[in-house]
Amino acid sequence: MTIAPYRLGLTATYERADDAHELLEDTGLIGPVVYEEEVDELAGEYLSEYETIHMQVELTDDERSQYDEEYGIYREYVDTHDFDLWKAEGYQEFLAHTSYDSDGRRALIAKQRAEELARTAVKKLDTLDTLLKRHHDDRTIIFTANNDFAYEISHEFIVPCITHQTKTDERTEILERFRTGEYSILATSQVLDEGIDVPAANVGIILSGSASKRQYAQRLGRILRPTDERQPARLYEIIASDTMENYVSQRRREGVEAGA
Amino acid sequence: MLTADLARSRTSDGKVTPLFIDPDDARYRKTAGELIELFETHVGEPKADLDTAIDQLTVADTDYKIIQGLAKLLRDECDFETVAAAEPHEIRQRLFERANDSYPIVRQPTLEADTRKLDVYTAVADELGISLAECHQGMYADLDANNRLVRFGDQVAESVELDTDGTTTTTQLTGQSEESYTGKALTDEWLLNRYNLALAQAVLYDATELRIRVWDQFATVFSYVKLFGLMHRIYPIDEHGERVSSTDLAEGYEAILDGPASLFRQSRKYGIRMANFLPALPHCKRWELTADILVDESANETRELTLDQTTGFQTHYSGGSRYDSDLERTLADKWSRSNTEWNLVREDDVIDLGAEVLLPDFAMEHPDGRRTILEIMGFWTPEYLEEKLAKIRQADVENLVLAVSENLDCTSEDIDIEAARVLWFKTGIHVYDVVDLAERYATQAPSAGS
């Protein structure tokens, strides 16, 4: 038993992409949301002003033909079966099929490959080129959804990089140097999302991500922390056009851009 | 070992059944052969390349769990190492420091900035006295994916330097490494048989208790029980498996082993040893294993796993001779260099307590005819230790002493055991401590002629 008769919870990440947060209330585990503040309303006074810029890149011809082939395999499989993929159960059903149907297995791999192609589209690096030329005097964090791409960027642009594989010592060292300004650019996969105190940055570049509002909001939150200079923050999202990423990106924005 | 995600078993009617595969099935033979060849051709190559090649085999195959399981067993026969001309962390730290003064470093630089990237890499390579290529390659050479496959079975990458004594690994504790007691040839047949064993081993990680009955090859089975330090109670049985009152009537033996899921501490370490014990059983012409498998921890609910000689296991362990643990070897070595009149000899006979037997390790013999017997205990709990001491007292084996490792305690409780005949030790056993005990508990051996 606790001494307090009631308790109040505070979270920046209440909503979950699979709507499981509704279960908390429905099952009576916790009471209703009593107060809510949108990110937009905090900007300016508590957080620095921010601006979100969406950029699209084309797949190269090679990438496009590979993408269409893989996506086609996936699409054909799900279209010939009765999965409602926009629902969690439908997707579970699809996954179940992949464990005993070799066509289903191939379809799953095809989906993963198509996603990977879109996430790591080579022209995203060209756009990153442009942004780094523009912002090389700023403090920039580049987000990728997979480790390989983070390391590729680290190699290519000679920027420090943090992933879940980075040992704690080195992670602390890189973050400290980013804080002091010794490093001005940082690439990272998802590992900074939770529980790590990331120094303020004023430019964020999202190269890829998954359809999670929660993740997106947190990434945004980290960048929006006020810097000493009170510079306006910018968040760029670079997505591959005419791919599954369009949908993913839209769903992500619903969580943070209320009424936008 | 198979990880939990690769284990395959079915639970029904109170039973757990591992989903064994037929080692003679041509399909699996082919897959196993392909995998072994993949590993052989990737010696010296980055781990990521090997992983990609394995994944490629599972693209349209619903047996991917089996394929990944087979691959896991082959990975267990591998060493991966970071290969780099300079310390990778050092390389990248210097690169980032230097690069930070040269930004923007981009793919399509303006004309006056087009050598910036090359300049940074070259400068760091020069500082460290390595080539430009080594600098590129070394930057993230310590990533798991970039580690090189330097050994597969007995196939070793040429560029890898071995220690002067020719070994790259050391065996620290009893039975952690398979190498000391397996004769290894990595064939498709070996792999598929190994896989079936691994499926059963994966189930045994959740065992609370094992009951094993054997009717031949006792010495081999007992020596593996000892090698892995398993908590055991051993009883003589008749040909039907019923316990009998004396070893004179024994047709076989039953061993009750504590399972890893019954322990508070060390259950993972113990589980690995338990799993490593299983391949000893197929040495017997006739054997049975029944294990209680914990399926629901909160409800303490168990199911039964039963295996016997008809399961079709093939052992890859060698049989017959006795396998010393590092601890025993070290004690014997130290003894030979020490200055005591007592001789240390192997004790291969069991101690007959009537309806139960104990498995000692050494006897200390004095030229004047005095004799003391030493059992080195493996893993233990206070109950196990107390029970054993009680048996020794009851059976009147006055000259038996125990060496107990403080490190192999599996209980959550504080240890508070008063026991005179116990020698506690931490990492190694000291000769003179044992001699001390030998002096105190020795009995006069019956003279040879009587």
XYZ file of C-alpha atoms in Angstrom:
710
model
C 0.000 0.000 0.000
C 1.134 3.511 -0.647
C 0.491 6.465 1.609
C -0.997 8.584 -1.155
C -4.687 7.900 -1.901
C -4.254 8.983 -5.553
C -1.325 9.167 -7.885
C -0.721 11.284 -10.933
C 1.291 10.051 -13.892
C 3.202 12.214 -16.325
C 4.292 10.998 -19.740
C 5.429 12.389 -23.059
C 4.590 9.146 -24.791
C 1.079 8.124 -23.847
C -0.101 7.097 -27.270
C 0.959 3.872 -28.891
C 0.795 3.105 -32.588
C -1.100 -0.136 -31.953
C -3.678 1.720 -29.811
C -2.776 -0.463 -26.826
C -2.886 2.654 -24.631
C -6.685 2.464 -24.829
C -6.507 -0.839 -22.973
C -5.102 0.926 -19.930
C -8.238 2.948 -19.537
C -10.662 0.278 -20.721
C -9.405 -2.251 -18.204
C -9.491 0.293 -15.419
C -5.780 -0.062 -14.744
C -5.504 3.702 -14.695
C -7.955 6.568 -14.816
C -8.569 8.840 -17.788
C -6.195 11.447 -19.177
C -6.848 14.558 -17.067
C -4.681 17.046 -18.869
C -2.965 17.151 -22.215
C -0.575 19.642 -23.758
C 0.267 19.429 -27.448
C 3.840 19.877 -28.608
C 2.714 22.852 -30.724
C 1.471 24.704 -27.662
C 4.772 24.311 -25.868
C 6.830 25.684 -28.716
C 8.067 29.203 -28.238
C 7.723 29.586 -24.504
C 9.029 26.260 -23.174
C 10.588 24.828 -26.285
C 12.300 26.619 -29.088
C 10.253 27.449 -32.159
C 10.385 24.678 -34.640
C 9.567 24.037 -38.208
C 9.033 20.696 -39.891
C 10.094 20.274 -43.476
C 9.138 17.222 -45.490
C 11.296 16.297 -48.422
C 10.805 13.561 -50.968
C 13.422 11.774 -53.013
C 12.946 9.484 -55.991
C 14.289 5.973 -55.986
C 16.965 5.407 -58.620
C 15.946 3.290 -61.624
C 17.655 0.267 -60.129
C 16.063 0.786 -56.751
C 12.684 1.404 -58.362
C 12.686 -1.831 -60.331
C 13.850 -3.822 -57.312
C 11.303 -2.100 -55.127
C 8.452 -2.732 -57.549
C 9.412 -6.366 -57.859
C 9.628 -7.005 -54.125
C 6.608 -4.907 -53.283
C 4.701 -6.716 -56.043
C 5.470 -10.095 -54.508
C 4.243 -8.876 -51.131
C 1.154 -7.148 -52.557
C 0.128 -10.118 -54.607
C 0.335 -12.421 -51.630
C -1.736 -10.232 -49.342
C -4.253 -9.421 -52.091
C -4.906 -13.097 -52.720
C -5.526 -13.646 -49.015
C -8.069 -11.988 -46.775
C -5.877 -10.045 -44.382
C -7.001 -6.675 -43.119
C -3.483 -5.337 -42.878
C -4.487 -1.983 -41.435
C -5.510 -3.783 -38.294
C -3.112 -5.399 -35.870
C -4.993 -8.745 -36.047
C -4.776 -8.780 -39.825
C -1.054 -8.327 -39.710
C -0.735 -11.043 -37.063
C -2.669 -13.355 -39.367
C -0.274 -12.574 -42.200
C 2.698 -13.291 -39.931
C 1.144 -16.588 -38.888
C 0.894 -17.598 -42.561
C 4.567 -16.862 -43.095
C 5.524 -19.592 -40.656
C 3.967 -22.447 -42.636
C 3.437 -21.152 -46.171
C 6.653 -20.717 -48.135
C 4.964 -18.133 -50.433
C 3.998 -16.229 -47.311
C 7.532 -16.433 -46.037
C 8.753 -15.060 -49.345
C 6.147 -12.278 -49.133
C 7.374 -11.272 -45.686
C 10.967 -11.148 -46.899
C 9.776 -9.137 -49.930
C 8.078 -6.622 -47.659
C 11.201 -6.293 -45.521
C 13.371 -5.835 -48.586
C 11.053 -3.199 -50.058
C 11.047 -1.303 -46.772
C 14.800 -1.513 -46.609
C 15.149 -0.169 -50.155
C 12.937 2.796 -49.327
C 14.674 3.464 -46.023
C 18.143 3.463 -47.464
C 17.386 5.066 -50.852
C 20.670 6.381 -52.129
C 19.245 9.777 -53.061
C 18.522 10.405 -49.412
C 22.266 10.768 -49.096
C 22.247 13.402 -51.827
C 19.610 15.329 -49.922
C 21.615 14.846 -46.747
C 24.530 16.364 -48.683
C 22.504 19.479 -49.350
C 21.333 19.758 -45.754
C 24.798 19.316 -44.285
C 26.140 22.022 -46.573
C 23.396 24.303 -45.299
C 23.685 23.393 -41.632
C 27.309 22.506 -41.006
C 27.593 25.320 -38.472
C 24.542 24.051 -36.584
C 24.172 21.227 -34.153
C 22.669 18.395 -36.095
C 21.387 14.945 -35.246
C 20.744 12.516 -38.106
C 18.273 9.732 -37.355
C 18.156 6.437 -39.174
C 16.012 3.407 -38.392
C 18.711 0.842 -38.855
C 22.273 0.425 -37.716
C 23.790 -0.341 -41.093
C 22.598 2.945 -42.531
C 23.850 4.866 -39.492
C 27.296 3.315 -39.938
C 27.250 3.953 -43.662
C 26.582 7.631 -42.974
C 29.279 7.705 -40.311
C 31.757 6.308 -42.817
C 30.664 8.503 -45.688
C 30.332 11.845 -43.896
C 32.853 11.126 -41.098
C 30.382 11.865 -38.329
C 30.255 10.077 -34.961
C 27.520 7.508 -34.684
C 25.639 5.867 -31.839
C 23.659 2.646 -32.146
C 22.602 -0.010 -29.670
C 25.952 -1.661 -30.347
C 27.931 1.335 -29.129
C 29.499 0.586 -25.769
C 28.405 2.785 -22.885
C 31.827 4.423 -22.482
C 32.002 5.444 -26.084
C 28.390 6.601 -26.139
C 28.987 8.806 -23.097
C 32.146 10.161 -24.681
C 30.406 11.020 -27.969
C 27.422 12.644 -26.248
C 29.732 14.669 -23.999
C 31.714 15.882 -26.972
C 28.495 16.742 -28.760
C 27.439 18.705 -25.678
C 30.672 20.682 -25.545
C 30.618 21.349 -29.269
C 33.689 19.302 -30.026
C 31.409 17.308 -32.300
C 28.690 19.211 -34.123
C 27.044 16.381 -36.040
C 25.820 13.054 -34.739
C 24.248 10.099 -36.528
C 22.146 7.616 -34.646
C 19.714 4.747 -35.012
C 16.820 4.432 -32.577
C 18.874 4.025 -29.471
C 18.559 7.657 -28.327
C 14.803 7.414 -28.186
C 14.449 6.652 -24.527
C 16.262 7.121 -21.302
C 19.384 8.820 -22.591
C 20.077 12.455 -21.884
C 20.842 13.843 -25.298
C 22.377 17.308 -25.527
C 20.341 19.949 -27.301
C 20.478 20.185 -31.059
C 18.765 22.622 -33.367
C 18.607 20.552 -36.535
C 17.146 17.091 -36.840
C 17.209 15.027 -39.981
C 15.063 11.926 -40.133
C 16.293 9.645 -42.869
C 13.993 6.785 -42.104
C 11.740 5.541 -39.390
C 8.958 3.209 -38.538
C 5.286 3.987 -38.230
C 5.384 4.877 -34.594
C 3.967 8.157 -33.385
C 5.583 7.659 -30.058
C 9.034 7.372 -31.461
C 8.543 10.327 -33.719
C 7.308 12.570 -30.941
C 10.266 11.713 -28.785
C 12.725 12.368 -31.542
C 11.059 15.680 -32.103
C 11.070 16.439 -28.389
C 14.772 15.932 -28.127
C 15.536 18.345 -30.887
C 13.111 20.925 -29.609
C 14.794 21.403 -26.312
C 15.742 25.081 -26.138
C 19.332 25.837 -26.997
C 21.319 28.614 -25.367
C 21.048 30.773 -28.461
C 17.262 30.291 -28.701
C 17.705 29.478 -32.354
C 14.676 28.112 -34.181
C 14.887 24.345 -34.541
C 14.308 22.527 -37.770
C 13.243 19.014 -38.377
C 13.677 17.538 -41.815
C 12.068 14.336 -42.836
C 13.363 12.765 -45.997
C 11.232 10.016 -47.437
C 11.285 8.026 -50.663
C 8.328 8.983 -52.837
C 5.868 6.379 -54.100
C 6.818 3.836 -51.475
C 5.251 2.514 -48.300
C 7.074 5.326 -46.490
C 4.493 7.868 -47.632
C 1.863 6.161 -45.594
C 4.174 5.595 -42.666
C 5.230 9.212 -42.572
C 1.662 10.453 -42.632
C 0.662 8.234 -39.793
C 3.633 9.471 -37.822
C 2.677 13.083 -38.227
C -0.845 12.506 -36.930
C 0.595 12.073 -33.482
C 2.436 15.337 -33.218
C 0.884 17.830 -35.591
C -2.538 18.211 -34.094
C -4.870 19.757 -36.636
C -2.080 20.273 -39.140
C 23.267 -24.579 -27.908
C 19.959 -23.482 -29.372
C 18.591 -20.167 -28.175
C 14.976 -20.109 -26.980
C 13.702 -18.656 -30.264
C 15.179 -21.586 -32.188
C 13.923 -24.334 -29.870
C 11.139 -26.463 -31.322
C 8.889 -28.623 -29.192
C 5.227 -29.490 -28.826
C 3.342 -29.588 -25.547
C 0.284 -31.809 -25.259
C -1.316 -34.277 -22.845
C 1.050 -33.363 -20.046
C 4.039 -34.160 -22.244
C 6.748 -32.109 -23.888
C 7.958 -33.519 -27.202
C 10.929 -32.017 -29.018
C 10.234 -31.854 -32.767
C 13.097 -34.060 -33.906
C 14.079 -34.244 -37.551
C 15.056 -37.391 -39.429
C 18.842 -37.308 -39.831
C 18.530 -39.533 -42.905
C 16.092 -37.212 -44.667
C 17.816 -36.221 -47.924
C 16.402 -32.702 -47.729
C 17.988 -31.994 -44.352
C 21.202 -33.704 -45.398
C 21.395 -31.309 -48.314
C 20.686 -28.254 -46.153
C 23.251 -29.350 -43.559
C 25.844 -29.922 -46.270
C 25.162 -26.507 -47.823
C 25.492 -24.800 -44.470
C 28.777 -26.494 -43.629
C 30.132 -25.484 -47.016
C 29.007 -21.887 -46.447
C 30.926 -21.752 -43.189
C 33.993 -23.311 -44.774
C 34.050 -20.790 -47.604
C 33.586 -17.885 -45.194
C 36.618 -18.552 -43.019
C 38.499 -15.236 -42.904
C 35.444 -13.263 -44.063
C 33.271 -10.786 -42.106
C 30.500 -12.267 -39.983
C 27.868 -10.153 -41.759
C 28.683 -11.829 -45.087
C 28.214 -15.241 -43.522
C 24.928 -14.165 -41.909
C 23.623 -12.800 -45.206
C 24.516 -16.029 -46.983
C 22.683 -18.061 -44.326
C 19.624 -15.794 -44.495
C 19.628 -16.259 -48.242
C 18.953 -19.975 -47.669
C 15.794 -19.162 -45.745
C 14.125 -16.704 -48.122
C 11.269 -18.930 -49.266
C 11.605 -21.736 -46.794
C 9.236 -22.221 -43.871
C 11.871 -24.491 -42.348
C 13.894 -21.373 -41.600
C 13.795 -22.102 -37.912
C 15.524 -25.427 -38.555
C 18.047 -23.828 -40.892
C 18.836 -21.051 -38.415
C 19.058 -23.671 -35.662
C 21.546 -25.737 -37.641
C 23.495 -22.548 -38.379
C 23.549 -21.694 -34.686
C 25.145 -25.041 -33.860
C 27.779 -24.404 -36.518
C 28.390 -20.884 -35.156
C 29.114 -22.536 -31.815
C 32.086 -24.195 -33.534
C 33.403 -20.823 -34.696
C 35.607 -18.062 -33.364
C 35.047 -14.521 -34.560
C 37.628 -11.818 -33.964
C 38.195 -8.160 -34.645
C 40.894 -7.827 -37.278
C 42.277 -4.294 -37.642
C 45.651 -2.613 -38.165
C 45.003 -0.179 -35.311
C 42.529 0.019 -32.461
C 39.164 0.832 -34.128
C 37.986 3.171 -31.373
C 41.231 5.113 -31.696
C 40.840 5.330 -35.471
C 37.328 6.729 -35.390
C 37.929 9.125 -32.531
C 40.791 10.700 -34.462
C 38.674 10.762 -37.624
C 35.748 12.556 -35.959
C 37.965 15.077 -34.188
C 39.702 15.953 -37.401
C 36.532 15.885 -39.512
C 34.754 18.316 -37.192
C 37.105 21.085 -38.334
C 36.556 20.220 -41.984
C 32.766 20.096 -42.312
C 30.900 20.043 -44.536
C 32.252 16.729 -45.691
C 29.806 15.636 -48.351
C 29.450 13.364 -51.320
C 29.175 16.114 -53.918
C 31.536 18.773 -52.602
C 32.254 22.108 -54.124
C 35.437 22.260 -56.156
C 37.647 23.702 -53.428
C 36.414 21.217 -50.852
C 36.591 18.047 -52.879
C 39.589 16.485 -51.127
C 38.378 17.066 -47.574
C 37.191 13.545 -46.936
C 40.305 11.972 -48.408
C 42.460 14.420 -46.438
C 40.895 13.414 -43.147
C 41.254 9.693 -43.770
C 44.807 10.078 -45.070
C 45.924 12.262 -42.167
C 44.624 9.811 -39.583
C 46.106 6.836 -41.436
C 49.507 8.600 -41.426
C 49.237 9.486 -37.748
C 48.631 5.848 -36.901
C 51.131 4.495 -39.391
C 48.580 2.414 -41.278
C 47.462 2.413 -44.895
C 44.464 4.332 -46.161
C 42.631 1.066 -46.843
C 43.404 -0.170 -43.322
C 42.069 3.084 -41.946
C 38.783 2.693 -43.856
C 38.443 -0.969 -42.940
C 39.570 -0.535 -39.338
C 37.201 2.321 -38.485
C 34.390 -0.063 -37.548
C 36.250 -3.368 -37.565
C 35.109 -3.998 -33.993
C 31.431 -4.121 -34.898
C 29.950 -7.551 -34.464
C 28.995 -7.673 -38.140
C 32.544 -6.793 -39.207
C 34.310 -9.346 -37.038
C 36.061 -12.028 -39.041
C 35.404 -15.728 -38.914
C 38.849 -16.881 -37.823
C 38.104 -20.489 -36.914
C 35.506 -23.020 -38.008
C 36.000 -26.426 -36.371
C 39.661 -27.184 -36.923
C 39.864 -24.919 -39.942
C 41.759 -21.763 -39.015
C 42.105 -18.578 -41.056
C 45.687 -18.249 -42.271
C 46.259 -14.652 -41.314
C 45.253 -15.202 -37.715
C 48.118 -15.579 -35.328
C 47.912 -18.169 -32.662
C 49.414 -17.924 -29.224
C 52.820 -19.491 -28.823
C 51.320 -22.577 -27.289
C 49.061 -23.010 -30.293
C 45.758 -22.299 -28.602
C 43.407 -19.396 -29.012
C 41.004 -20.273 -26.245
C 41.382 -21.477 -22.696
C 39.122 -23.788 -20.800
C 38.432 -22.297 -17.431
C 35.824 -24.388 -15.755
C 34.719 -27.933 -15.919
C 32.881 -28.780 -19.066
C 32.420 -25.259 -20.411
C 34.184 -26.226 -23.585
C 33.236 -29.254 -25.583
C 36.637 -29.593 -27.128
C 38.193 -31.618 -24.350
C 35.853 -34.547 -24.636
C 34.499 -34.558 -28.173
C 35.982 -36.071 -31.250
C 34.870 -33.590 -33.828
C 34.368 -33.932 -37.542
C 31.881 -31.439 -38.896
C 29.803 -33.516 -41.298
C 26.146 -33.270 -42.299
C 25.466 -36.411 -40.292
C 27.166 -34.986 -37.207
C 25.210 -31.741 -37.546
C 21.763 -33.337 -37.873
C 22.371 -35.651 -34.916
C 23.750 -32.747 -32.949
C 20.601 -30.794 -33.825
C 18.264 -33.432 -32.395
C 20.297 -33.486 -29.199
C 20.147 -29.688 -29.077
C 16.336 -29.724 -29.338
C 16.176 -31.945 -26.251
C 18.860 -29.898 -24.494
C 16.820 -26.743 -25.032
C 13.894 -28.364 -23.203
C 16.140 -29.438 -20.316
C 16.964 -25.800 -19.463
C 13.514 -25.694 -17.858
C 13.837 -29.007 -16.008
C 13.235 -29.074 -12.264
C 14.342 -32.689 -11.861
C 15.748 -35.472 -14.024
C 15.471 -39.189 -13.393
C 17.955 -41.228 -15.362
C 18.232 -44.985 -15.491
C 21.103 -46.814 -17.115
C 21.885 -50.517 -17.360
C 25.427 -50.392 -18.787
C 28.348 -47.961 -19.227
C 27.992 -46.780 -15.614
C 31.541 -45.490 -15.366
C 31.172 -43.310 -18.452
C 27.822 -41.873 -17.383
C 28.998 -41.263 -13.801
C 32.164 -39.583 -14.956
C 30.152 -37.107 -17.030
C 27.823 -36.439 -14.075
C 30.944 -35.572 -12.108
C 32.633 -33.645 -14.913
C 29.680 -31.286 -15.190
C 29.296 -31.021 -11.414
C 25.602 -31.970 -11.437
C 23.785 -32.488 -8.148
C 23.071 -36.171 -8.019
C 21.759 -39.028 -5.912
C 22.508 -42.476 -7.243
C 20.626 -45.669 -6.438
C 21.076 -49.298 -7.506
C 18.125 -50.686 -9.500
C 17.045 -54.027 -10.932
C 16.405 -54.828 -14.568
C 12.898 -53.303 -14.382
C 14.190 -50.066 -12.947
C 12.960 -50.744 -9.391
C 15.307 -49.666 -6.625
C 17.029 -52.458 -4.727
C 18.482 -52.526 -1.225
C 22.060 -53.300 -2.141
C 24.517 -52.827 -4.952
C 25.038 -56.606 -4.918
C 21.578 -56.897 -6.459
C 22.057 -54.056 -8.935
C 21.430 -54.564 -12.641
C 21.658 -50.841 -13.272
C 21.643 -47.460 -11.602
C 19.200 -44.643 -11.245
C 20.467 -41.084 -10.958
C 18.219 -38.302 -9.669
C 19.612 -34.981 -10.842
C 18.500 -31.549 -9.699
C 17.287 -29.535 -12.706
C 18.347 -25.969 -13.515
C 14.805 -24.665 -13.010
C 14.907 -25.771 -9.360
C 17.819 -23.466 -8.500
C 17.860 -19.917 -7.202
C 21.284 -19.030 -8.461
C 23.529 -20.195 -11.273
C 20.617 -21.774 -13.096
C 21.927 -20.675 -16.480
C 25.412 -21.990 -15.867
C 23.996 -25.171 -14.392
C 21.580 -25.472 -17.334
C 24.450 -25.420 -19.794
C 26.208 -28.186 -17.874
C 22.999 -30.177 -17.666
C 22.527 -29.815 -21.405
C 26.137 -30.834 -21.952
C 25.530 -33.992 -19.942
C 22.742 -35.304 -22.189
C 25.000 -36.584 -25.023
C 26.682 -38.937 -22.530
C 23.542 -41.077 -22.233
C 23.489 -42.548 -25.758
C 26.702 -44.362 -24.814
C 24.472 -46.848 -23.025
C 22.723 -49.628 -24.876
C 19.772 -49.204 -22.585
C 18.868 -45.907 -20.928
C 15.830 -43.881 -19.895
C 15.433 -40.245 -19.026
C 12.348 -38.662 -17.488
C 12.402 -34.969 -16.722
C 9.891 -32.612 -15.105
C 9.775 -29.532 -17.295
C 8.527 -26.278 -15.808
C 5.977 -24.820 -18.231
C 4.355 -22.246 -15.965
C 6.545 -20.785 -13.290
C 3.836 -18.909 -11.389
C 1.610 -21.989 -11.155
C 4.602 -24.269 -10.653
C 3.150 -26.452 -13.388
C 5.338 -29.105 -14.981
C 5.114 -31.432 -17.975
C 7.068 -34.567 -18.609
C 9.827 -35.165 -21.116
C 10.782 -38.779 -21.700
C 13.667 -40.017 -23.803
C 15.365 -43.397 -24.118
C 17.610 -45.440 -26.380
C 14.846 -45.607 -29.024
C 14.932 -41.800 -29.467
C 17.799 -42.425 -31.846
C 20.368 -40.049 -30.387
C 23.935 -40.383 -31.542
C 26.578 -39.274 -29.106
C 29.508 -37.191 -30.254
C 31.297 -37.672 -26.929
C 34.034 -40.163 -26.458
C 33.344 -42.882 -23.942
C 35.226 -45.206 -21.649
C 37.975 -43.149 -20.149
C 37.569 -40.673 -17.376
C 37.582 -36.933 -18.054
C 39.228 -34.779 -15.463
C 37.970 -31.317 -14.784
C 40.538 -28.509 -14.794
C 40.205 -28.448 -11.044
C 41.159 -32.100 -10.665
C 44.013 -31.785 -13.131
C 45.385 -28.776 -11.314
C 45.195 -30.536 -7.952
C 47.020 -33.584 -9.327
C 49.700 -31.313 -10.825
C 50.183 -29.392 -7.613
C 50.321 -32.649 -5.684
C 53.130 -34.026 -7.804
C 55.201 -30.915 -7.136
C 54.479 -30.866 -3.410
C 56.415 -32.401 -0.597
C 54.116 -34.801 1.229
C 54.268 -38.446 2.058
C 50.645 -38.878 1.101
C 50.013 -40.147 -2.409
C 47.084 -38.919 -4.449
C 45.470 -41.632 -6.555
C 42.328 -41.756 -8.652
C 39.435 -43.456 -6.945
C 37.289 -45.040 -9.617
C 35.180 -47.263 -7.370
C 31.885 -46.041 -6.034
C 31.332 -45.890 -2.291
C 28.641 -48.405 -1.497
C 26.102 -47.129 1.003
C 23.785 -50.066 0.413
C 20.726 -48.577 -1.221
C 22.740 -45.663 -2.567
C 26.218 -44.977 -3.886
C 28.608 -42.022 -3.723
C 31.097 -41.097 -6.429
C 34.444 -40.041 -4.942
C 37.270 -38.557 -7.009
C 40.541 -39.280 -5.240
C 42.037 -41.394 -2.497
C 44.985 -40.189 -0.418
C 47.188 -43.097 0.607
C 49.996 -43.022 3.143
C 52.881 -45.516 3.021
C 51.938 -46.622 6.540
C 48.595 -47.913 5.287
C 46.316 -45.035 6.228
C 43.751 -43.990 3.637
C 41.336 -41.059 3.140
C 38.845 -40.598 0.319
C 38.121 -37.225 -1.287
C 35.036 -36.171 -3.172
C 35.131 -32.818 -4.940
C 31.606 -31.452 -5.069
C 30.264 -29.577 -8.053
C 27.240 -27.359 -7.746
C 25.454 -27.542 -4.417
C 22.651 -26.226 -2.252
C 22.644 -26.407 1.555
C 19.993 -29.184 1.422
C 22.110 -31.180 -0.989
C 25.219 -30.763 1.149
C 23.458 -31.562 4.438
C 21.863 -34.621 2.897
C 25.213 -35.872 1.678
C 26.873 -35.299 5.069
C 24.023 -37.125 6.800
C 24.488 -40.101 4.506
C 28.203 -40.194 5.169
C 27.565 -40.192 8.918
C 24.919 -42.900 8.707
C 26.954 -45.128 6.450
C 29.934 -44.899 8.706
C 32.422 -43.973 5.997
C 34.633 -42.174 8.464
C 37.456 -41.511 6.033
C 35.466 -39.598 3.403
C 36.098 -35.856 3.144
C 34.498 -33.292 0.839
C 35.962 -30.341 -1.030
C 33.220 -27.781 -1.684
C 33.544 -24.729 -3.917
C 32.169 -21.511 -2.484
C 31.625 -20.358 -6.068
C 29.211 -23.136 -7.005
C 26.599 -22.348 -4.381
C 23.134 -22.339 -5.984
C 21.074 -21.050 -3.102
C 19.731 -17.623 -2.283
C 20.264 -18.163 1.441
C 23.292 -17.290 3.477
C 25.562 -20.232 3.966
C 25.786 -21.401 7.545
C 26.915 -24.982 7.607
C 28.976 -26.442 10.388
C 30.807 -29.363 8.915
C 34.131 -30.625 10.080
C 34.914 -32.870 7.154
C 34.370 -30.166 4.574
C 37.171 -28.224 2.915
C 35.841 -24.931 1.559
C 37.698 -23.432 -1.362
C 37.284 -20.508 -3.728
C 39.192 -21.063 -6.962
C 41.675 -23.828 -6.343
C 42.315 -26.551 -3.788
C 45.522 -26.292 -1.760
C 47.477 -29.496 -1.303
C 48.303 -28.932 2.352
C 44.674 -28.236 3.276
C 43.787 -31.619 1.834
C 46.720 -33.310 3.564
C 45.489 -31.759 6.801
C 42.066 -33.327 6.356
C 43.620 -36.600 5.256
C 45.596 -36.777 8.487
C 42.526 -36.107 10.569
C 40.057 -38.495 8.947
C 42.274 -41.306 7.705
C 41.467 -44.884 8.585
C 43.814 -47.810 8.441
C 43.236 -49.702 5.227
C 42.694 -53.457 5.708
C 46.123 -55.002 5.263
C 46.668 -56.694 1.942
C 46.911 -60.277 3.135
C 43.841 -60.454 5.366
